[in-house]
Amino acid sequence: MYRGKSITELREALDKEEITSEELFNEANKLAHDFQEDYNSFVTIIDDYKIKRRADSTIAGIPYALKDNFSTAGILTTSSSNILKDYVPVYDATVYKKLKKAGGVLVGKTVLDELAMGGTGTTGHTGIVRNPWDKERMIGGSSAGSTSSVALGIVPFSIGSDTGDSIRKPASFGGVVGYKPTYGLISRFGLFAFASSLDHVGVISRNVKDSAIVTDIIKGKDSNDMTSFDSSNINLVDSLDNDIKGKKLFYIKEICDKELYKDSNDEVLNKVLDDFQELIDKCKNLGFEVEEVSIDKSLLEAIYPTYMSISCAEATSNNSNLTGIQFGPRGEGESVEEIMFSARTKGFSELIKRRFVLGSYILQKENQDKLFLNACRVRRLIVEKITELFKEYDGMILPASGGIAPKFNDTSEKLSSRYLLLENHLAIGNFGGFPSITIPFTFVEDMPVGVNITGRIKDDALVLNMANKIESVTGYKDIYSKVGEENV
């Protein structure tokens, strides 16, 4: 069994001819099928082994999973929406093309929250995705299946997209590493757009080095994506073990202050914040300088409404082609408007309909300045504040979440300080396009919780370098849910 092995371990086993690539694929394929009923990680599981071997690629012959909002020619690509349930693209996303060229072996396309809008993993058209550590809990979203496939040990890495925290929050709930790079480091050509100014392609793995390995392969300028940039001077793997002594981190007082949440009597939250302070001490022992900074609480509480305003407006525009005419099952009606109305009513879940209605309202001429442009102004204020801090500090460190993965029947008060501060600050990385990575750092009630490190634009090498050092003292490198192994 090679379940749960890292890319480096699998590469060594392949090079020593202890196992073949086809045997690895078959094992991953079997695991994908075995866990599908209970966890629902995949929309499509690939059953035919196909590979073009490249001896100079670290991932040659190694299986992986791909979020189902990346275009794959000849392979069903649904974005977990009924309106695209039968869509088979005719072209490959740049990321998929690069992974194929490097010899990576696709095991399957993974479930997401419909059209990547959502953070629960419960709105995909094929059903909910369950957390490998506890089936009664969410894995988070929108990169739900990509995260669970790695957390289950089916594949060593997967590709996801991150618009607000869609890689990094599920990574926290799933006990894995979730990395969202600098905006434009990885091409988005072939990724179905959600909110174009916020969308990032990223990697989910079980250790920081594996994320660096994969990103070095798929990054780079792409003529099909005008936001991509030349990153030939950025080498993530080579920078992982650089000395971090004297590097400065900050955390935000208003997010980590237990006094702010004392009325909630939340033991899980208190444990997360206590463990976070213990991690800060470990960081100082590693050689980091770590300081507490204060940011206007009203600015931090504006992150969530700002994100919702911008993302819903951009999503409404980006998905205007999903009419039931160009894509999706044809609706019923006597006119184009009636056909579109019918197709969208049947093709979208209630959550998506609400977001599109909200986005359309925000974009109405009479509302644009008050709602959309004001949200853009607040976004600028937040980015300017963090950028100012990055002139003095090398990175920001915060708990990725205030607690463990919620149960499916849990509800959250979306106007509470806990929700607005602890559950939404990861969107800062999307607002500014900052490189940002979540790694597991503690367990509470037998469930994993992650810590997040965010850094300066194009300083991905340093962010991963710092995360790699912190990972070395957490004790949670290369973990995965070993569910099912008792039967092996």
PDB file of C-alpha atoms in Angstrom, residues 143-370:
ATOM      1  CA  SER A 143     -12.509  22.814  -3.167  1.00  0.00           C
ATOM      2  CA  ALA A 144     -14.241  20.098  -1.165  1.00  0.00           C
ATOM      3  CA  GLY A 145     -13.485  16.971  -3.194  1.00  0.00           C
ATOM      4  CA  SER A 146      -9.947  18.093  -3.972  1.00  0.00           C
ATOM      5  CA  THR A 147      -9.306  18.414  -0.240  1.00  0.00           C
ATOM      6  CA  SER A 148     -11.017  15.186   0.823  1.00  0.00           C
ATOM      7  CA  SER A 149      -9.195  13.146  -1.849  1.00  0.00           C
ATOM      8  CA  VAL A 150      -5.871  14.251  -0.340  1.00  0.00           C
ATOM      9  CA  ALA A 151      -7.056  13.955   3.270  1.00  0.00           C
ATOM     10  CA  LEU A 152      -8.204  10.379   2.558  1.00  0.00           C
ATOM     11  CA  GLY A 153      -4.775   9.493   1.156  1.00  0.00           C
ATOM     12  CA  ILE A 154      -6.182   8.672  -2.288  1.00  0.00           C
ATOM     13  CA  VAL A 155      -3.753  11.026  -4.052  1.00  0.00           C
ATOM     14  CA  PRO A 156      -0.681  12.931  -2.796  1.00  0.00           C
ATOM     15  CA  PHE A 157      -1.865  16.210  -4.302  1.00  0.00           C
ATOM     16  CA  SER A 158      -4.779  17.849  -6.020  1.00  0.00           C
ATOM     17  CA  ILE A 159      -5.508  21.085  -7.833  1.00  0.00           C
ATOM     18  CA  GLY A 160      -8.127  23.528  -6.574  1.00  0.00           C
ATOM     19  CA  SER A 161      -9.253  27.113  -6.993  1.00  0.00           C
ATOM     20  CA  ASP A 162      -9.436  29.768  -4.302  1.00  0.00           C
ATOM     21  CA  THR A 163     -11.594  32.916  -4.550  1.00  0.00           C
ATOM     22  CA  GLY A 164     -12.077  33.747  -0.859  1.00  0.00           C
ATOM     23  CA  ASP A 165     -10.538  30.817   1.035  1.00  0.00           C
ATOM     24  CA  SER A 166     -11.703  27.854  -1.066  1.00  0.00           C
ATOM     25  CA  ILE A 167      -8.410  25.954  -0.814  1.00  0.00           C
ATOM     26  CA  ARG A 168      -7.092  27.175   2.522  1.00  0.00           C
ATOM     27  CA  LYS A 169     -10.215  26.789   4.725  1.00  0.00           C
ATOM     28  CA  PRO A 170     -10.965  23.191   3.611  1.00  0.00           C
ATOM     29  CA  ALA A 171      -7.274  22.442   4.147  1.00  0.00           C
ATOM     30  CA  SER A 172      -7.682  23.545   7.763  1.00  0.00           C
ATOM     31  CA  PHE A 173     -10.779  21.373   8.224  1.00  0.00           C
ATOM     32  CA  GLY A 174      -9.133  18.411   6.451  1.00  0.00           C
ATOM     33  CA  GLY A 175      -5.717  18.427   8.123  1.00  0.00           C
ATOM     34  CA  VAL A 176      -3.791  19.048   4.893  1.00  0.00           C
ATOM     35  CA  VAL A 177      -1.765  21.827   3.268  1.00  0.00           C
ATOM     36  CA  GLY A 178      -3.589  24.341   1.084  1.00  0.00           C
ATOM     37  CA  TYR A 179      -1.542  26.849  -0.909  1.00  0.00           C
ATOM     38  CA  LYS A 180      -2.891  29.844  -2.847  1.00  0.00           C
ATOM     39  CA  PRO A 181      -0.013  31.566  -4.649  1.00  0.00           C
ATOM     40  CA  THR A 182       0.422  35.160  -5.752  1.00  0.00           C
ATOM     41  CA  TYR A 183      -2.272  36.294  -8.190  1.00  0.00           C
ATOM     42  CA  GLY A 184      -1.031  35.411 -11.669  1.00  0.00           C
ATOM     43  CA  LEU A 185       1.697  32.975 -10.655  1.00  0.00           C
ATOM     44  CA  ILE A 186      -0.384  30.114 -12.121  1.00  0.00           C
ATOM     45  CA  SER A 187      -2.437  30.569 -15.291  1.00  0.00           C
ATOM     46  CA  ARG A 188      -6.218  30.501 -14.949  1.00  0.00           C
ATOM     47  CA  PHE A 189      -6.869  29.724 -18.615  1.00  0.00           C
ATOM     48  CA  GLY A 190      -9.465  26.958 -18.664  1.00  0.00           C
ATOM     49  CA  LEU A 191     -10.611  27.578 -15.084  1.00  0.00           C
ATOM     50  CA  PHE A 192     -14.315  28.444 -15.076  1.00  0.00           C
ATOM     51  CA  ALA A 193     -14.373  32.009 -13.792  1.00  0.00           C
ATOM     52  CA  PHE A 194     -16.175  32.841 -10.557  1.00  0.00           C
ATOM     53  CA  ALA A 195     -14.867  36.299  -9.594  1.00  0.00           C
ATOM     54  CA  SER A 196     -12.002  37.194 -11.908  1.00  0.00           C
ATOM     55  CA  SER A 197     -10.292  39.748  -9.688  1.00  0.00           C
ATOM     56  CA  LEU A 198     -10.209  37.240  -6.808  1.00  0.00           C
ATOM     57  CA  ASP A 199      -9.796  33.810  -8.485  1.00  0.00           C
ATOM     58  CA  HIS A 200      -6.531  31.896  -7.942  1.00  0.00           C
ATOM     59  CA  VAL A 201      -5.356  28.415  -8.917  1.00  0.00           C
ATOM     60  CA  GLY A 202      -3.664  26.531  -6.094  1.00  0.00           C
ATOM     61  CA  VAL A 203      -2.434  23.212  -4.737  1.00  0.00           C
ATOM     62  CA  ILE A 204      -3.589  20.897  -1.938  1.00  0.00           C
ATOM     63  CA  SER A 205      -1.078  18.381  -0.552  1.00  0.00           C
ATOM     64  CA  ARG A 206       0.022  16.790   2.714  1.00  0.00           C
ATOM     65  CA  ASN A 207       3.242  18.750   3.166  1.00  0.00           C
ATOM     66  CA  VAL A 208       4.661  22.097   2.096  1.00  0.00           C
ATOM     67  CA  LYS A 209       7.363  20.607  -0.126  1.00  0.00           C
ATOM     68  CA  ASP A 210       4.809  18.761  -2.261  1.00  0.00           C
ATOM     69  CA  SER A 211       2.924  22.001  -2.871  1.00  0.00           C
ATOM     70  CA  ALA A 212       6.199  23.643  -3.886  1.00  0.00           C
ATOM     71  CA  ILE A 213       7.062  20.768  -6.251  1.00  0.00           C
ATOM     72  CA  VAL A 214       3.742  20.962  -8.058  1.00  0.00           C
ATOM     73  CA  THR A 215       3.671  24.764  -8.228  1.00  0.00           C
ATOM     74  CA  ASP A 216       7.145  24.892  -9.762  1.00  0.00           C
ATOM     75  CA  ILE A 217       5.765  22.679 -12.549  1.00  0.00           C
ATOM     76  CA  ILE A 218       2.481  24.491 -13.265  1.00  0.00           C
ATOM     77  CA  LYS A 219       3.455  28.153 -12.718  1.00  0.00           C
ATOM     78  CA  GLY A 220       4.580  30.525 -15.433  1.00  0.00           C
ATOM     79  CA  LYS A 221       3.443  33.124 -17.933  1.00  0.00           C
ATOM     80  CA  ASP A 222       0.676  32.050 -20.295  1.00  0.00           C
ATOM     81  CA  SER A 223      -0.270  34.002 -23.424  1.00  0.00           C
ATOM     82  CA  ASN A 224      -3.873  32.865 -22.851  1.00  0.00           C
ATOM     83  CA  ASP A 225      -4.028  34.568 -19.434  1.00  0.00           C
ATOM     84  CA  MET A 226      -3.127  38.250 -19.447  1.00  0.00           C
ATOM     85  CA  THR A 227      -2.901  38.295 -15.626  1.00  0.00           C
ATOM     86  CA  SER A 228      -0.111  35.681 -15.538  1.00  0.00           C
ATOM     87  CA  PHE A 229       3.498  36.813 -15.187  1.00  0.00           C
ATOM     88  CA  ASP A 230       7.001  35.527 -15.838  1.00  0.00           C
ATOM     89  CA  SER A 231       8.056  33.649 -12.699  1.00  0.00           C
ATOM     90  CA  SER A 232      11.225  32.039 -14.043  1.00  0.00           C
ATOM     91  CA  ASN A 233      13.166  33.753 -11.222  1.00  0.00           C
ATOM     92  CA  ILE A 234      10.983  32.089  -8.577  1.00  0.00           C
ATOM     93  CA  ASN A 235      12.038  28.584  -7.529  1.00  0.00           C
ATOM     94  CA  LEU A 236      10.006  27.363  -4.619  1.00  0.00           C
ATOM     95  CA  VAL A 237      11.625  23.993  -3.905  1.00  0.00           C
ATOM     96  CA  ASP A 238      15.155  25.415  -3.888  1.00  0.00           C
ATOM     97  CA  SER A 239      14.148  28.046  -1.317  1.00  0.00           C
ATOM     98  CA  LEU A 240      12.366  25.787   1.170  1.00  0.00           C
ATOM     99  CA  ASP A 241      15.292  25.264   3.534  1.00  0.00           C
ATOM    100  CA  ASN A 242      16.625  28.832   3.603  1.00  0.00           C
ATOM    101  CA  ASP A 243      17.464  30.240   7.020  1.00  0.00           C
ATOM    102  CA  ILE A 244      14.530  32.117   8.540  1.00  0.00           C
ATOM    103  CA  LYS A 245      16.350  33.560  11.554  1.00  0.00           C
ATOM    104  CA  GLY A 246      15.293  37.182  12.005  1.00  0.00           C
ATOM    105  CA  LYS A 247      12.271  36.939   9.726  1.00  0.00           C
ATOM    106  CA  LYS A 248       9.379  38.895  11.191  1.00  0.00           C
ATOM    107  CA  LEU A 249       5.782  37.731  11.495  1.00  0.00           C
ATOM    108  CA  PHE A 250       2.765  39.557  12.870  1.00  0.00           C
ATOM    109  CA  TYR A 251      -0.664  38.467  14.015  1.00  0.00           C
ATOM    110  CA  ILE A 252      -3.718  40.678  14.405  1.00  0.00           C
ATOM    111  CA  LYS A 253      -4.822  41.394  17.975  1.00  0.00           C
ATOM    112  CA  GLU A 254      -8.464  41.958  17.060  1.00  0.00           C
ATOM    113  CA  ILE A 255      -8.678  38.469  15.521  1.00  0.00           C
ATOM    114  CA  CYS A 256      -6.772  36.531  18.188  1.00  0.00           C
ATOM    115  CA  ASP A 257      -7.985  38.270  21.363  1.00  0.00           C
ATOM    116  CA  LYS A 258      -9.861  35.737  23.543  1.00  0.00           C
ATOM    117  CA  GLU A 259     -11.522  38.580  25.450  1.00  0.00           C
ATOM    118  CA  LEU A 260     -13.432  39.512  22.320  1.00  0.00           C
ATOM    119  CA  TYR A 261     -15.159  36.126  22.254  1.00  0.00           C
ATOM    120  CA  LYS A 262     -15.492  35.444  25.992  1.00  0.00           C
ATOM    121  CA  ASP A 263     -19.287  35.718  25.956  1.00  0.00           C
ATOM    122  CA  SER A 264     -19.564  32.796  23.552  1.00  0.00           C
ATOM    123  CA  ASN A 265     -18.172  30.270  26.081  1.00  0.00           C
ATOM    124  CA  ASP A 266     -16.788  28.320  23.132  1.00  0.00           C
ATOM    125  CA  GLU A 267     -14.293  25.774  24.479  1.00  0.00           C
ATOM    126  CA  VAL A 268     -13.132  24.771  20.990  1.00  0.00           C
ATOM    127  CA  LEU A 269     -12.402  28.387  20.081  1.00  0.00           C
ATOM    128  CA  ASN A 270     -10.512  28.927  23.344  1.00  0.00           C
ATOM    129  CA  LYS A 271      -8.428  25.807  22.708  1.00  0.00           C
ATOM    130  CA  VAL A 272      -7.595  26.943  19.156  1.00  0.00           C
ATOM    131  CA  LEU A 273      -6.474  30.366  20.387  1.00  0.00           C
ATOM    132  CA  ASP A 274      -4.443  28.850  23.252  1.00  0.00           C
ATOM    133  CA  ASP A 275      -2.733  26.425  20.885  1.00  0.00           C
ATOM    134  CA  PHE A 276      -2.054  29.274  18.489  1.00  0.00           C
ATOM    135  CA  GLN A 277      -0.170  31.141  21.215  1.00  0.00           C
ATOM    136  CA  GLU A 278       1.851  28.001  21.897  1.00  0.00           C
ATOM    137  CA  LEU A 279       2.708  27.853  18.196  1.00  0.00           C
ATOM    138  CA  ILE A 280       3.845  31.482  18.332  1.00  0.00           C
ATOM    139  CA  ASP A 281       6.311  30.483  21.077  1.00  0.00           C
ATOM    140  CA  LYS A 282       7.588  27.650  18.868  1.00  0.00           C
ATOM    141  CA  CYS A 283       8.041  30.105  16.011  1.00  0.00           C
ATOM    142  CA  LYS A 284      10.133  32.341  18.252  1.00  0.00           C
ATOM    143  CA  ASN A 285      12.270  29.348  19.215  1.00  0.00           C
ATOM    144  CA  LEU A 286      12.833  28.685  15.487  1.00  0.00           C
ATOM    145  CA  GLY A 287      14.283  32.175  15.118  1.00  0.00           C
ATOM    146  CA  PHE A 288      11.242  34.160  14.005  1.00  0.00           C
ATOM    147  CA  GLU A 289      10.398  37.505  15.485  1.00  0.00           C
ATOM    148  CA  VAL A 290       6.629  37.556  16.122  1.00  0.00           C
ATOM    149  CA  GLU A 291       4.667  40.624  17.162  1.00  0.00           C
ATOM    150  CA  GLU A 292       1.046  41.527  17.779  1.00  0.00           C
ATOM    151  CA  VAL A 293      -0.389  44.399  15.735  1.00  0.00           C
ATOM    152  CA  SER A 294      -3.715  46.213  15.958  1.00  0.00           C
ATOM    153  CA  ILE A 295      -5.998  46.951  13.006  1.00  0.00           C
ATOM    154  CA  ASP A 296      -9.271  48.891  13.100  1.00  0.00           C
ATOM    155  CA  LYS A 297     -11.910  46.278  13.953  1.00  0.00           C
ATOM    156  CA  SER A 298     -14.493  47.913  11.700  1.00  0.00           C
ATOM    157  CA  LEU A 299     -12.154  47.451   8.742  1.00  0.00           C
ATOM    158  CA  LEU A 300     -11.716  43.767   9.554  1.00  0.00           C
ATOM    159  CA  GLU A 301     -15.466  43.284   9.984  1.00  0.00           C
ATOM    160  CA  ALA A 302     -15.927  44.738   6.498  1.00  0.00           C
ATOM    161  CA  ILE A 303     -14.008  41.866   4.860  1.00  0.00           C
ATOM    162  CA  TYR A 304     -17.025  39.565   4.532  1.00  0.00           C
ATOM    163  CA  PRO A 305     -19.554  42.059   3.104  1.00  0.00           C
ATOM    164  CA  THR A 306     -16.853  43.416   0.791  1.00  0.00           C
ATOM    165  CA  TYR A 307     -16.076  39.933  -0.474  1.00  0.00           C
ATOM    166  CA  MET A 308     -19.745  39.090  -0.993  1.00  0.00           C
ATOM    167  CA  SER A 309     -20.433  42.328  -2.862  1.00  0.00           C
ATOM    168  CA  ILE A 310     -17.501  42.005  -5.255  1.00  0.00           C
ATOM    169  CA  SER A 311     -17.668  38.252  -5.789  1.00  0.00           C
ATOM    170  CA  CYS A 312     -21.424  38.137  -6.423  1.00  0.00           C
ATOM    171  CA  ALA A 313     -21.227  41.045  -8.868  1.00  0.00           C
ATOM    172  CA  GLU A 314     -18.349  39.469 -10.797  1.00  0.00           C
ATOM    173  CA  ALA A 315     -19.977  36.029 -10.699  1.00  0.00           C
ATOM    174  CA  THR A 316     -23.181  37.382 -12.199  1.00  0.00           C
ATOM    175  CA  SER A 317     -21.211  38.816 -15.100  1.00  0.00           C
ATOM    176  CA  ASN A 318     -18.923  35.810 -15.579  1.00  0.00           C
ATOM    177  CA  ASN A 319     -21.763  33.276 -15.617  1.00  0.00           C
ATOM    178  CA  SER A 320     -24.104  35.212 -17.874  1.00  0.00           C
ATOM    179  CA  ASN A 321     -23.361  32.675 -20.641  1.00  0.00           C
ATOM    180  CA  LEU A 322     -25.026  29.852 -18.669  1.00  0.00           C
ATOM    181  CA  THR A 323     -28.377  30.371 -20.330  1.00  0.00           C
ATOM    182  CA  GLY A 324     -29.469  26.913 -21.429  1.00  0.00           C
ATOM    183  CA  ILE A 325     -28.759  28.033 -24.991  1.00  0.00           C
ATOM    184  CA  GLN A 326     -24.966  27.976 -25.306  1.00  0.00           C
ATOM    185  CA  PHE A 327     -24.547  25.538 -22.385  1.00  0.00           C
ATOM    186  CA  GLY A 328     -26.766  23.186 -20.454  1.00  0.00           C
ATOM    187  CA  PRO A 329     -30.112  21.491 -21.017  1.00  0.00           C
ATOM    188  CA  ARG A 330     -32.406  23.621 -23.189  1.00  0.00           C
ATOM    189  CA  GLY A 331     -35.148  25.282 -21.202  1.00  0.00           C
ATOM    190  CA  GLU A 332     -38.800  25.447 -22.127  1.00  0.00           C
ATOM    191  CA  GLY A 333     -40.492  28.554 -23.509  1.00  0.00           C
ATOM    192  CA  GLU A 334     -41.745  30.550 -26.463  1.00  0.00           C
ATOM    193  CA  SER A 335     -39.024  33.213 -26.332  1.00  0.00           C
ATOM    194  CA  VAL A 336     -35.316  33.463 -25.576  1.00  0.00           C
ATOM    195  CA  GLU A 337     -36.147  35.048 -22.215  1.00  0.00           C
ATOM    196  CA  GLU A 338     -38.532  32.226 -21.289  1.00  0.00           C
ATOM    197  CA  ILE A 339     -35.985  29.573 -22.323  1.00  0.00           C
ATOM    198  CA  MET A 340     -33.271  31.226 -20.211  1.00  0.00           C
ATOM    199  CA  PHE A 341     -35.616  31.640 -17.235  1.00  0.00           C
ATOM    200  CA  SER A 342     -36.611  27.974 -17.400  1.00  0.00           C
ATOM    201  CA  ALA A 343     -33.047  26.692 -17.778  1.00  0.00           C
ATOM    202  CA  ARG A 344     -31.679  28.790 -14.938  1.00  0.00           C
ATOM    203  CA  THR A 345     -34.574  27.979 -12.622  1.00  0.00           C
ATOM    204  CA  LYS A 346     -34.012  24.256 -13.084  1.00  0.00           C
ATOM    205  CA  GLY A 347     -30.231  24.382 -13.541  1.00  0.00           C
ATOM    206  CA  PHE A 348     -29.121  26.356 -10.476  1.00  0.00           C
ATOM    207  CA  SER A 349     -29.408  25.601  -6.773  1.00  0.00           C
ATOM    208  CA  GLU A 350     -31.081  28.061  -4.407  1.00  0.00           C
ATOM    209  CA  LEU A 351     -27.713  29.342  -3.159  1.00  0.00           C
ATOM    210  CA  ILE A 352     -26.538  30.183  -6.676  1.00  0.00           C
ATOM    211  CA  LYS A 353     -29.827  31.882  -7.524  1.00  0.00           C
ATOM    212  CA  ARG A 354     -29.518  34.071  -4.423  1.00  0.00           C
ATOM    213  CA  ARG A 355     -25.966  35.049  -5.328  1.00  0.00           C
ATOM    214  CA  PHE A 356     -26.926  35.914  -8.889  1.00  0.00           C
ATOM    215  CA  VAL A 357     -29.889  37.995  -7.695  1.00  0.00           C
ATOM    216  CA  LEU A 358     -27.609  39.793  -5.239  1.00  0.00           C
ATOM    217  CA  GLY A 359     -24.969  40.348  -7.925  1.00  0.00           C
ATOM    218  CA  SER A 360     -27.520  41.703 -10.386  1.00  0.00           C
ATOM    219  CA  TYR A 361     -28.873  44.088  -7.744  1.00  0.00           C
ATOM    220  CA  ILE A 362     -25.363  45.327  -6.901  1.00  0.00           C
ATOM    221  CA  LEU A 363     -24.616  45.936 -10.584  1.00  0.00           C
ATOM    222  CA  GLN A 364     -27.789  47.909 -11.293  1.00  0.00           C
ATOM    223  CA  LYS A 365     -26.854  51.388 -12.436  1.00  0.00           C
ATOM    224  CA  GLU A 366     -28.469  53.097  -9.459  1.00  0.00           C
ATOM    225  CA  ASN A 367     -26.641  50.795  -7.003  1.00  0.00           C
ATOM    226  CA  GLN A 368     -23.160  50.500  -8.495  1.00  0.00           C
ATOM    227  CA  ASP A 369     -21.552  53.422  -6.697  1.00  0.00           C
ATOM    228  CA  LYS A 370     -23.113  52.754  -3.301  1.00  0.00           C
TER     229      LYS A 370
END
